[in-house]
Amino acid sequence: MSISSSNPTQNGSVKNNDTLHNNSQIEESEFSKLLDRPRPLNMERQRSFDERSLADLAIGFSPRLSSRVSSENFTRLIDNYDQTPSPGRRSDFNTPRSQIGFEQHPMVAEAWDALRRSLVHFRGQPVGTIAALDSTEENLNYDQVFVRDFVPSAFAFLMNGEPEIVKNFILKTLRLQSWEKKIDRFQLGEGVMPASFKVLHDPVRNSETLIADFGESAIGRVAPVDSGFWWIILLRAYTKSTGDSSLAELPECQKGMRLILSLCLSEGFDTFPTLLCADGCCMIDRRMGVYGYPIEIQALFFMALRCALLLLKHDHEGKDFIERITKRLLALSYHMRTYFWLDLKQLNDIYRYKTEEYSHTALNKFNVIPDSLPEWIFDFMPIHGGYFIGNVSPARMDFRWFCLGNCIAILSALATPEQSTAIMDLIESRWEELVGEMPLKVCYPAIESHEWRIITGCDPKNTRWSYHNGGSWPVLLWLLTAACIKTGRPQIARRAIELAETRLLKDSWPEYYDGKLGRYIGKQARKFQTWSIAGYLVAKMMLEDPSHAGMVSLEEDRQMKPLMKRSHSWTC
């Protein structure tokens, strides 16, 4: 399918009354001034992370690394880390040859062309990318700029030396956060970030207006819990990439962070440090049984808290939040590493659980019934390997594998170094199930039959091995690649990228693939899906220059001492 080049200022200009109905207009006088400020580069770009090099991390993370990475490739990788790129360096399709020894794939130029066509402009400035440029399908909300969808696009532009687009996006979404947000006479929290926004063009008045969706127009009417977390993570990535801390230090950005943190750090009745969420609050934005404490939200929550620690000023207001964040991180890391982690030994312990235990001495703290263990888990769990399961709550453990949550756990250092290695071992051991013919399963396994009817409400889009129910999403390539680089396993990412390159361009960059192996283009997948394009570009650029992974990867915090010195999976 071919797409004609369109005027970028017209992207998202078609008004869809069924999609958005908030007609509040933005007064841009103050924020336009912020966009015009010169950007001081007050520090040189760091090598890879804040404290240690990727080479140090790679050696420390992988006890059996020599058996998994050829000495030649790993030497190239280490040599590459020692080359500090300049802040103005561009890593685009004009690069004649990558630094780790493979020719630039012709898909890269096509991907950049498609990504630039997806740009949305507001009053002459690029402010984001629309979700998809598929002109053969009804727009619905695919003609909007989604916060979570823009993240891989933002990383692509940052890695390519184009930070202004990201800066504009950060400031525009920050302005939208300040809007009054009401749904059916109920007012949402002040800190809620929009799920998406679009630009409306009035040719008669020659004016442009931003319109935002905070969940009131979403399928299922669920507010996006993850948008605020991605916004903080992106602000840190911008600061890390450019060396420019002035944006994060703006009073408006500091307030925006505090408002987001106020929502998720508020005290309540919960006895767990995890964040209670409804179905549909994250990338899996339909009813898929992730209500409660989904791994994706907990990992993003953890990462956003750690990023906020690096960005918040140590003033009167900032110090209070820093203290609250520190306490929450300690509790959250303990809880996740203890109760969400699953490997062969832990699985066997659950298999032998006693029930109806009482008092603080109980081993089965959540009263999980061993008979509730699904049959597939016993064959899926390898001897060496493990992962963070999908959900833990009273009398319930969701043993499904969720890719985004586990990759973010690695990148945020929520996973210990040993757990990170075990997650990568699991991916290698279960390659056919999790990668197959098109990277990468959003979750595994699919739910079907009577269970599908109950859990999804007979959702026709989430049939087995489709969409969020075990579908394969190319956008996840960038998360897998970043996790592979951090754990010293770049060959896993290279293998996945080469697999994607056999089909992605030929299939016109689909949103997702269907089937156990990801063999079929999704039955309702949009073509020219922007984050499929951007995810591929980010993965390629990180392999070309692994220091880029420092934008989205954090060091382990020494204060959060791991519960275990070694993953149980290594002693099996």
XYZ file of C-alpha atoms in Angstrom:
572
model
C 0.000 0.000 0.000
C 1.359 3.435 -0.847
C 0.674 6.631 0.995
C 0.864 10.024 -0.617
C 2.938 12.599 1.177
C 0.674 14.884 3.141
C 1.091 18.349 4.559
C 2.260 17.737 8.142
C 0.277 20.677 9.412
C -2.887 18.888 8.367
C -2.253 15.687 10.291
C -5.056 15.054 12.705
C -7.106 17.894 11.339
C -10.307 15.976 10.659
C -12.742 16.537 13.472
C -14.395 13.403 14.788
C -17.263 14.287 17.082
C -17.479 10.718 18.369
C -13.846 10.754 19.400
C -13.315 13.955 21.364
C -15.695 16.552 22.625
C -13.670 18.787 24.957
C -13.639 22.124 23.123
C -11.499 24.063 25.590
C -8.873 26.159 23.846
C -5.292 26.687 24.953
C -3.905 30.119 25.534
C -0.331 29.691 24.351
C 1.234 33.032 25.181
C 3.281 31.869 28.171
C 4.193 28.454 26.837
C 5.148 29.807 23.405
C 7.759 31.903 25.175
C 9.139 28.771 26.806
C 9.472 27.063 23.432
C 11.485 29.989 22.078
C 14.022 29.992 24.896
C 17.562 29.085 23.862
C 18.672 25.678 25.055
C 21.922 25.868 27.033
C 24.093 22.785 26.939
C 25.484 22.892 30.443
C 27.095 19.480 30.469
C 28.633 17.053 28.052
C 26.730 13.931 27.131
C 27.672 11.070 29.388
C 28.900 7.728 28.131
C 25.984 5.466 28.846
C 24.615 5.730 32.345
C 25.009 7.947 35.362
C 27.710 6.001 37.187
C 29.132 3.062 35.246
C 29.629 2.128 31.637
C 27.498 -0.399 29.828
C 30.534 -2.620 29.562
C 30.798 -2.720 33.346
C 27.106 -3.512 33.597
C 27.271 -6.187 30.945
C 30.114 -7.981 32.703
C 28.428 -7.697 36.069
C 25.011 -8.804 34.857
C 25.808 -12.007 33.093
C 27.665 -14.744 35.008
C 27.553 -16.961 31.924
C 28.078 -14.191 29.384
C 31.061 -15.799 27.668
C 28.891 -18.693 26.574
C 26.259 -16.387 25.057
C 28.196 -13.613 23.291
C 31.044 -14.302 20.889
C 34.298 -12.740 22.032
C 34.613 -10.799 18.760
C 31.160 -9.199 18.997
C 31.459 -8.439 22.691
C 34.868 -6.812 22.173
C 33.303 -4.614 19.507
C 30.509 -3.780 21.907
C 32.880 -2.763 24.698
C 35.024 -0.742 22.287
C 31.883 1.036 21.160
C 30.959 2.040 24.713
C 34.313 3.731 25.121
C 33.600 6.108 22.257
C 31.827 9.080 23.770
C 29.518 10.622 21.155
C 29.217 14.364 20.934
C 25.866 16.005 21.789
C 25.353 17.054 18.178
C 25.988 13.654 16.676
C 23.260 12.360 14.396
C 22.547 8.686 14.053
C 20.273 8.535 11.010
C 19.879 6.704 7.752
C 22.803 8.612 6.222
C 25.200 6.778 8.505
C 27.262 4.670 6.080
C 28.040 1.824 8.416
C 27.147 0.949 11.989
C 29.879 0.568 14.565
C 29.158 -3.054 15.365
C 29.824 -4.386 11.924
C 26.655 -4.569 9.843
C 25.523 -2.516 6.873
C 22.632 -0.112 7.394
C 19.435 -1.792 6.280
C 17.510 -0.001 3.488
C 14.414 -0.157 5.720
C 15.912 2.564 7.915
C 15.545 5.285 5.279
C 11.971 4.199 4.569
C 11.204 4.254 8.285
C 12.520 7.796 8.737
C 10.474 8.992 5.787
C 7.312 7.429 7.248
C 8.032 8.802 10.733
C 8.434 12.339 9.430
C 5.151 12.106 7.523
C 3.419 11.340 10.820
C 4.498 14.621 12.445
C 1.742 16.855 13.795
C 2.258 20.629 13.850
C 0.582 23.190 16.075
C 1.016 26.854 15.187
C 4.015 26.059 13.047
C 5.849 23.819 15.515
C 6.013 19.996 15.544
C 4.368 18.731 18.733
C 4.130 14.967 18.240
C 3.314 12.131 15.854
C -0.112 10.689 15.075
C -0.795 7.072 15.941
C -1.130 5.794 12.364
C -1.155 7.031 8.776
C -3.388 4.280 7.436
C -5.717 6.073 5.026
C -7.584 2.856 4.193
C -9.224 2.639 7.622
C -11.578 4.866 9.587
C -9.656 7.333 11.716
C -11.292 6.662 15.083
C -8.585 7.913 17.455
C -5.601 6.898 15.296
C -5.344 10.485 14.005
C -4.349 11.713 17.459
C -1.059 12.112 19.313
C -0.979 9.557 22.135
C 1.373 10.102 25.039
C 2.462 6.455 25.266
C 2.652 6.070 21.484
C 4.873 9.119 21.080
C 7.548 7.806 23.465
C 9.441 5.664 20.889
C 9.090 8.510 18.366
C 10.586 10.852 20.947
C 13.524 8.534 21.550
C 14.120 8.302 17.796
C 14.261 12.079 17.460
C 16.479 12.443 20.535
C 18.902 9.836 19.224
C 18.915 11.634 15.874
C 19.845 14.969 17.425
C 16.386 16.564 17.095
C 15.338 17.376 20.672
C 13.099 20.379 19.911
C 10.197 18.149 18.846
C 10.389 16.358 22.182
C 10.619 19.634 24.088
C 7.523 20.958 22.332
C 5.616 17.759 23.155
C 6.608 17.885 26.823
C 5.436 21.484 27.181
C 2.198 21.009 25.262
C 1.122 17.964 27.278
C 2.107 19.801 30.453
C -0.255 22.608 29.459
C -3.026 20.090 28.816
C -2.520 18.644 32.283
C -3.661 21.961 33.768
C -7.093 21.687 32.156
C -10.159 21.006 34.249
C -11.015 17.343 33.661
C -14.620 16.259 34.143
C -16.289 13.017 33.104
C -20.026 12.684 33.725
C -19.960 15.427 36.371
C -16.999 13.801 38.135
C -13.717 15.696 38.292
C -10.496 13.767 37.752
C -7.330 14.362 39.743
C -5.425 17.522 38.929
C -2.294 15.608 37.938
C -3.867 13.303 35.319
C -2.078 13.523 31.974
C -4.113 13.139 28.773
C -4.241 9.840 26.946
C -4.030 11.759 23.664
C -4.638 15.070 21.934
C -5.312 16.296 18.428
C -4.994 19.533 16.499
C -8.130 21.051 14.989
C -7.692 23.534 12.148
C -10.332 26.165 11.507
C -9.787 27.343 7.919
C -12.419 30.090 8.265
C -10.860 31.739 11.303
C -7.377 30.518 10.330
C -6.840 29.237 13.853
C -5.706 26.034 15.515
C -6.954 24.431 18.713
C -5.698 21.543 20.811
C -8.279 19.058 22.039
C -7.395 16.472 24.669
C -8.833 13.139 25.778
C -8.384 12.234 29.442
C -10.317 8.984 29.149
C -13.795 10.383 28.596
C -13.714 9.309 24.943
C -11.622 6.161 25.326
C -13.039 2.688 24.754
C -14.261 1.693 28.211
C -13.852 5.274 29.542
C -10.674 4.480 31.489
C -8.186 7.174 32.451
C -4.591 6.459 31.342
C -2.565 5.720 34.461
C 0.619 5.267 32.432
C 0.613 8.654 30.637
C 1.987 10.557 33.622
C 4.694 7.974 34.185
C 5.787 8.039 30.547
C 5.860 11.853 30.688
C 8.301 11.834 33.633
C 10.425 9.128 31.971
C 10.542 11.155 28.758
C 11.504 14.330 30.616
C 14.439 12.486 32.150
C 15.412 11.059 28.727
C 15.390 14.559 27.231
C 17.583 15.840 30.059
C 19.962 12.898 29.778
C 20.234 13.086 25.984
C 20.746 16.834 25.632
C 22.551 17.621 28.859
C 19.978 20.393 29.249
C 18.475 20.473 32.727
C 16.776 23.849 32.263
C 13.559 22.301 30.903
C 13.104 19.980 33.884
C 13.946 22.845 36.240
C 11.147 25.063 34.947
C 8.599 25.746 37.710
C 5.885 24.423 35.374
C 7.664 21.082 34.900
C 8.437 20.773 38.595
C 4.781 21.379 39.401
C 3.658 18.915 36.728
C 5.810 16.195 38.269
C 4.557 16.938 41.754
C 0.934 16.735 40.596
C 1.534 13.317 39.025
C 3.345 12.112 42.134
C 0.588 13.420 44.402
C -1.875 11.110 42.654
C 0.169 7.935 42.942
C 1.747 8.550 46.352
C -1.486 9.416 48.129
C -2.291 7.412 51.235
C -5.332 5.179 51.367
C -6.609 1.839 52.602
C -4.178 -0.284 50.599
C -1.783 -2.521 52.524
C 0.549 -2.903 49.516
C 3.035 -0.364 48.074
C 1.884 -1.247 44.556
C -0.594 0.911 42.650
C -4.200 -0.291 42.355
C -5.481 0.049 38.780
C -8.447 -0.815 36.604
C -8.449 -2.787 33.368
C -7.580 -0.677 30.332
C -5.307 1.795 32.145
C -2.103 1.092 30.193
C -0.868 -0.258 26.833
C -3.380 -3.079 27.243
C -6.241 -0.597 27.049
C -9.146 -3.046 26.928
C -10.586 -5.490 29.390
C -7.940 -8.210 29.638
C -7.971 -9.192 33.297
C -5.086 -6.910 34.296
C -7.130 -5.111 36.965
C -5.531 -4.947 40.398
C -1.756 -4.530 40.348
C -0.582 -5.082 36.743
C 3.152 -5.542 36.241
C 3.276 -2.901 33.485
C 1.987 -0.157 35.769
C 4.113 -1.233 38.741
C 7.302 -1.234 36.649
C 6.476 2.140 35.067
C 5.548 3.498 38.504
C 8.903 2.365 39.862
C 10.811 3.861 36.932
C 8.938 7.165 37.055
C 9.655 7.479 40.771
C 13.355 6.915 40.168
C 13.401 9.420 37.301
C 11.592 11.961 39.469
C 14.314 11.615 42.111
C 16.835 12.749 39.500
C 14.690 15.655 38.269
C 13.061 17.162 41.357
C 14.659 20.224 42.879
C 15.786 19.986 46.484
C 13.678 22.945 47.503
C 10.987 22.988 50.188
C 8.338 21.277 48.059
C 10.765 18.975 46.313
C 12.338 17.628 49.497
C 8.980 16.426 50.793
C 8.357 14.439 47.610
C 11.921 13.123 47.558
C 11.448 11.722 51.058
C 8.110 10.127 50.146
C 9.542 8.666 46.936
C 12.522 7.162 48.720
C 10.322 5.396 51.255
C 7.953 4.130 48.558
C 10.784 2.840 46.377
C 12.224 0.780 49.215
C 8.857 -0.815 49.943
C 7.956 -1.258 46.275
C 11.235 -2.924 45.308
C 10.950 -5.360 48.223
C 7.330 -6.194 47.404
C 7.902 -6.724 43.682
C 11.108 -8.719 44.023
C 9.547 -10.909 46.685
C 5.970 -11.536 45.562
C 5.930 -10.909 41.796
C 9.077 -12.851 40.963
C 8.671 -16.389 39.637
C 11.286 -19.000 38.790
C 11.398 -22.776 39.056
C 12.028 -22.858 42.798
C 9.352 -20.289 43.554
C 6.897 -22.150 41.332
C 7.561 -25.332 43.255
C 7.052 -23.495 46.554
C 3.662 -22.207 45.369
C 2.766 -25.702 44.169
C 3.236 -26.895 47.775
C 1.523 -23.954 49.492
C -0.757 -24.494 52.455
C -3.878 -22.356 52.531
C -5.860 -20.520 55.204
C -2.685 -19.441 56.996
C -3.004 -16.685 59.543
C -0.660 -14.146 61.237
C 2.585 -12.588 60.093
C 4.316 -15.983 60.019
C 2.227 -17.173 57.036
C 4.220 -18.268 53.997
C 1.245 -18.105 51.649
C 0.660 -14.430 52.378
C -1.946 -13.910 49.628
C -3.803 -17.171 50.273
C -3.217 -18.435 46.743
C -4.812 -21.837 46.138
C -2.237 -24.192 44.537
C -4.983 -25.736 42.386
C -5.318 -22.360 40.653
C -1.915 -22.838 39.013
C -2.492 -23.047 35.236
C -1.269 -26.188 33.491
C 0.820 -24.317 30.921
C 3.104 -22.756 33.534
C 4.794 -26.053 34.398
C 6.037 -26.576 30.831
C 6.715 -22.889 30.188
C 9.077 -22.358 33.132
C 12.658 -23.238 32.119
C 15.261 -24.649 34.491
C 17.310 -21.469 34.234
C 15.225 -18.336 33.965
C 12.387 -16.431 35.555
C 10.171 -13.369 35.201
C 7.832 -10.983 36.976
C 4.305 -12.358 36.710
C 1.387 -10.264 35.529
C -0.446 -9.576 38.787
C -0.562 -10.449 42.487
C -3.524 -9.768 44.735
C -5.500 -11.638 47.410
C -6.181 -15.236 46.306
C -5.005 -14.410 42.798
C -1.765 -14.656 40.863
C -1.794 -13.912 37.139
C 1.072 -16.039 35.831
C 1.015 -14.586 32.318
C 4.208 -13.139 30.862
C 3.942 -9.449 29.939
C 6.781 -8.106 27.826
C 6.631 -4.391 28.592
C 6.553 -4.850 32.361
C 9.529 -7.210 32.386
C 11.632 -5.052 30.063
C 10.914 -1.928 32.112
C 11.781 -3.905 35.264
C 15.226 -4.500 33.781
C 15.726 -0.931 32.553
C 14.561 0.662 35.806
C 16.638 -1.736 37.954
C 13.470 -2.961 39.621
C 14.874 -6.370 38.706
C 18.121 -7.268 40.430
C 21.071 -8.013 38.132
C 20.468 -11.730 38.663
C 16.771 -11.412 37.944
C 17.531 -9.403 34.798
C 19.783 -12.195 33.579
C 17.085 -14.752 34.380
C 14.508 -12.789 32.342
C 16.831 -12.817 29.337
C 17.420 -16.548 29.858
C 13.666 -17.090 29.750
C 13.342 -15.165 26.472
C 16.069 -17.265 24.894
C 14.653 -20.513 26.263
C 11.125 -19.708 25.096
C 11.980 -17.985 21.835
C 9.293 -19.715 19.787
C 6.571 -18.811 22.275
C 7.608 -15.191 22.946
C 9.134 -14.177 19.601
C 8.187 -16.745 16.971
C 8.178 -15.302 13.445
C 7.528 -11.671 14.410
C 8.737 -9.964 17.599
C 7.272 -9.636 20.178
C 4.422 -11.135 22.215
C 2.709 -8.474 24.301
C 1.678 -11.251 26.689
C 1.808 -15.034 26.848
C -0.203 -17.203 26.673
C -3.482 -16.160 25.096
C -6.720 -16.709 26.985
C -9.436 -18.562 25.091
C -12.765 -20.386 25.226
C -14.830 -19.879 28.391
C -12.014 -17.991 30.126
C -11.856 -15.536 27.201
C -15.616 -14.917 27.417
C -15.479 -14.141 31.130
C -12.244 -12.136 31.253
C -12.596 -10.065 28.063
C -16.376 -9.844 27.977
C -16.343 -11.624 24.590
C -14.192 -8.846 23.105
C -14.103 -9.603 19.339
C -10.797 -7.755 18.907
C -9.036 -9.651 21.678
C -9.680 -13.147 20.370
C -6.929 -15.668 21.098
C -3.483 -14.785 19.719
C -4.696 -11.412 18.505
C -4.281 -7.771 19.563
C -3.625 -7.644 23.329
C -4.499 -11.320 23.799
C -1.185 -12.851 22.768
C -0.660 -10.684 19.682
C 2.843 -9.762 18.458
C 3.719 -6.050 18.604
C 6.771 -4.801 16.646
C 6.953 -1.656 18.819
C 8.277 -3.819 21.657
C 11.543 -4.243 19.740
C 12.955 -1.074 21.250
C 12.267 -2.213 24.806
C 13.766 -5.641 24.152
C 16.851 -4.070 22.563
C 17.429 -1.686 25.463
C 17.079 -4.574 27.936
C 19.465 -6.707 25.865
C 22.088 -3.963 25.805
C 21.849 -3.393 29.542
C 22.245 -7.099 30.285
C 25.086 -7.598 27.806
C 23.063 -9.754 25.434
C 22.914 -7.700 22.179
C 22.801 -10.842 20.049
C 19.236 -11.502 21.243
C 18.112 -8.064 20.026
C 19.984 -8.437 16.750
C 18.281 -11.746 16.071
C 14.845 -10.239 16.780
C 15.488 -7.164 14.623
C 16.701 -9.242 11.686
C 13.534 -11.299 11.991
C 11.360 -8.162 11.901
C 13.247 -6.800 8.900
C 12.092 -9.706 6.765
C 8.481 -8.474 6.866
C 7.809 -5.116 8.522
C 8.355 -2.886 5.495
C 6.787 -5.371 3.081
C 3.707 -5.529 5.319
C 3.504 -1.694 5.540
C 4.447 -1.423 9.240
C 1.408 -3.066 10.884
C 0.299 -2.275 14.393
C 0.362 -5.949 15.447
C 0.435 -9.525 14.139
C -1.849 -12.472 14.919
C -1.271 -16.171 15.533
C 0.839 -18.246 17.916
C 3.977 -17.416 15.921
C 2.956 -13.926 14.799
C 2.649 -15.154 11.233
C -0.390 -13.116 10.137
C -0.968 -9.374 9.943
C -3.517 -8.505 12.629
C -7.066 -8.693 11.343
C -7.809 -5.155 12.560
C -4.219 -3.858 12.624
C -3.608 -0.394 11.202
C -0.888 -0.059 8.577
C 1.856 2.551 8.883
C 1.506 2.423 12.664
C 3.858 5.130 13.892
C 5.172 3.383 16.971
C 5.944 0.244 14.950
C 8.093 2.463 12.732
C 9.702 4.355 15.615
C 10.267 1.227 17.688
C 12.279 -0.284 14.841
C 14.357 2.879 14.387
C 15.133 3.157 18.099
C 16.161 -0.497 18.263
C 18.483 -0.053 15.260
C 20.066 3.114 16.637
C 20.679 1.554 20.035
C 22.483 -1.385 18.448
C 24.499 1.057 16.334
C 25.385 3.198 19.355
C 24.645 1.397 22.657
C 25.244 4.592 24.644
C 21.767 5.667 23.470
C 20.330 3.103 25.881
C 21.362 5.435 28.701
C 18.320 7.578 27.911
C 15.988 4.865 29.149
C 18.147 2.822 31.520
C 18.879 3.473 35.173
C 21.585 2.220 37.497
C 20.794 -0.027 40.421
C 20.237 1.963 43.588
C 22.622 0.820 46.295
C 20.085 1.670 48.998
C 17.566 -0.819 47.631
C 19.409 -3.920 48.683
C 18.275 -6.988 46.762
C 16.253 -9.510 48.712
C 18.396 -12.315 47.357
C 22.013 -12.285 46.313
C 21.372 -14.795 43.566
C 18.273 -15.755 41.647
C 16.731 -19.030 42.745
C 16.868 -20.181 39.132
C 20.640 -20.483 39.278
C 20.573 -23.056 42.067
C 18.059 -25.400 40.435
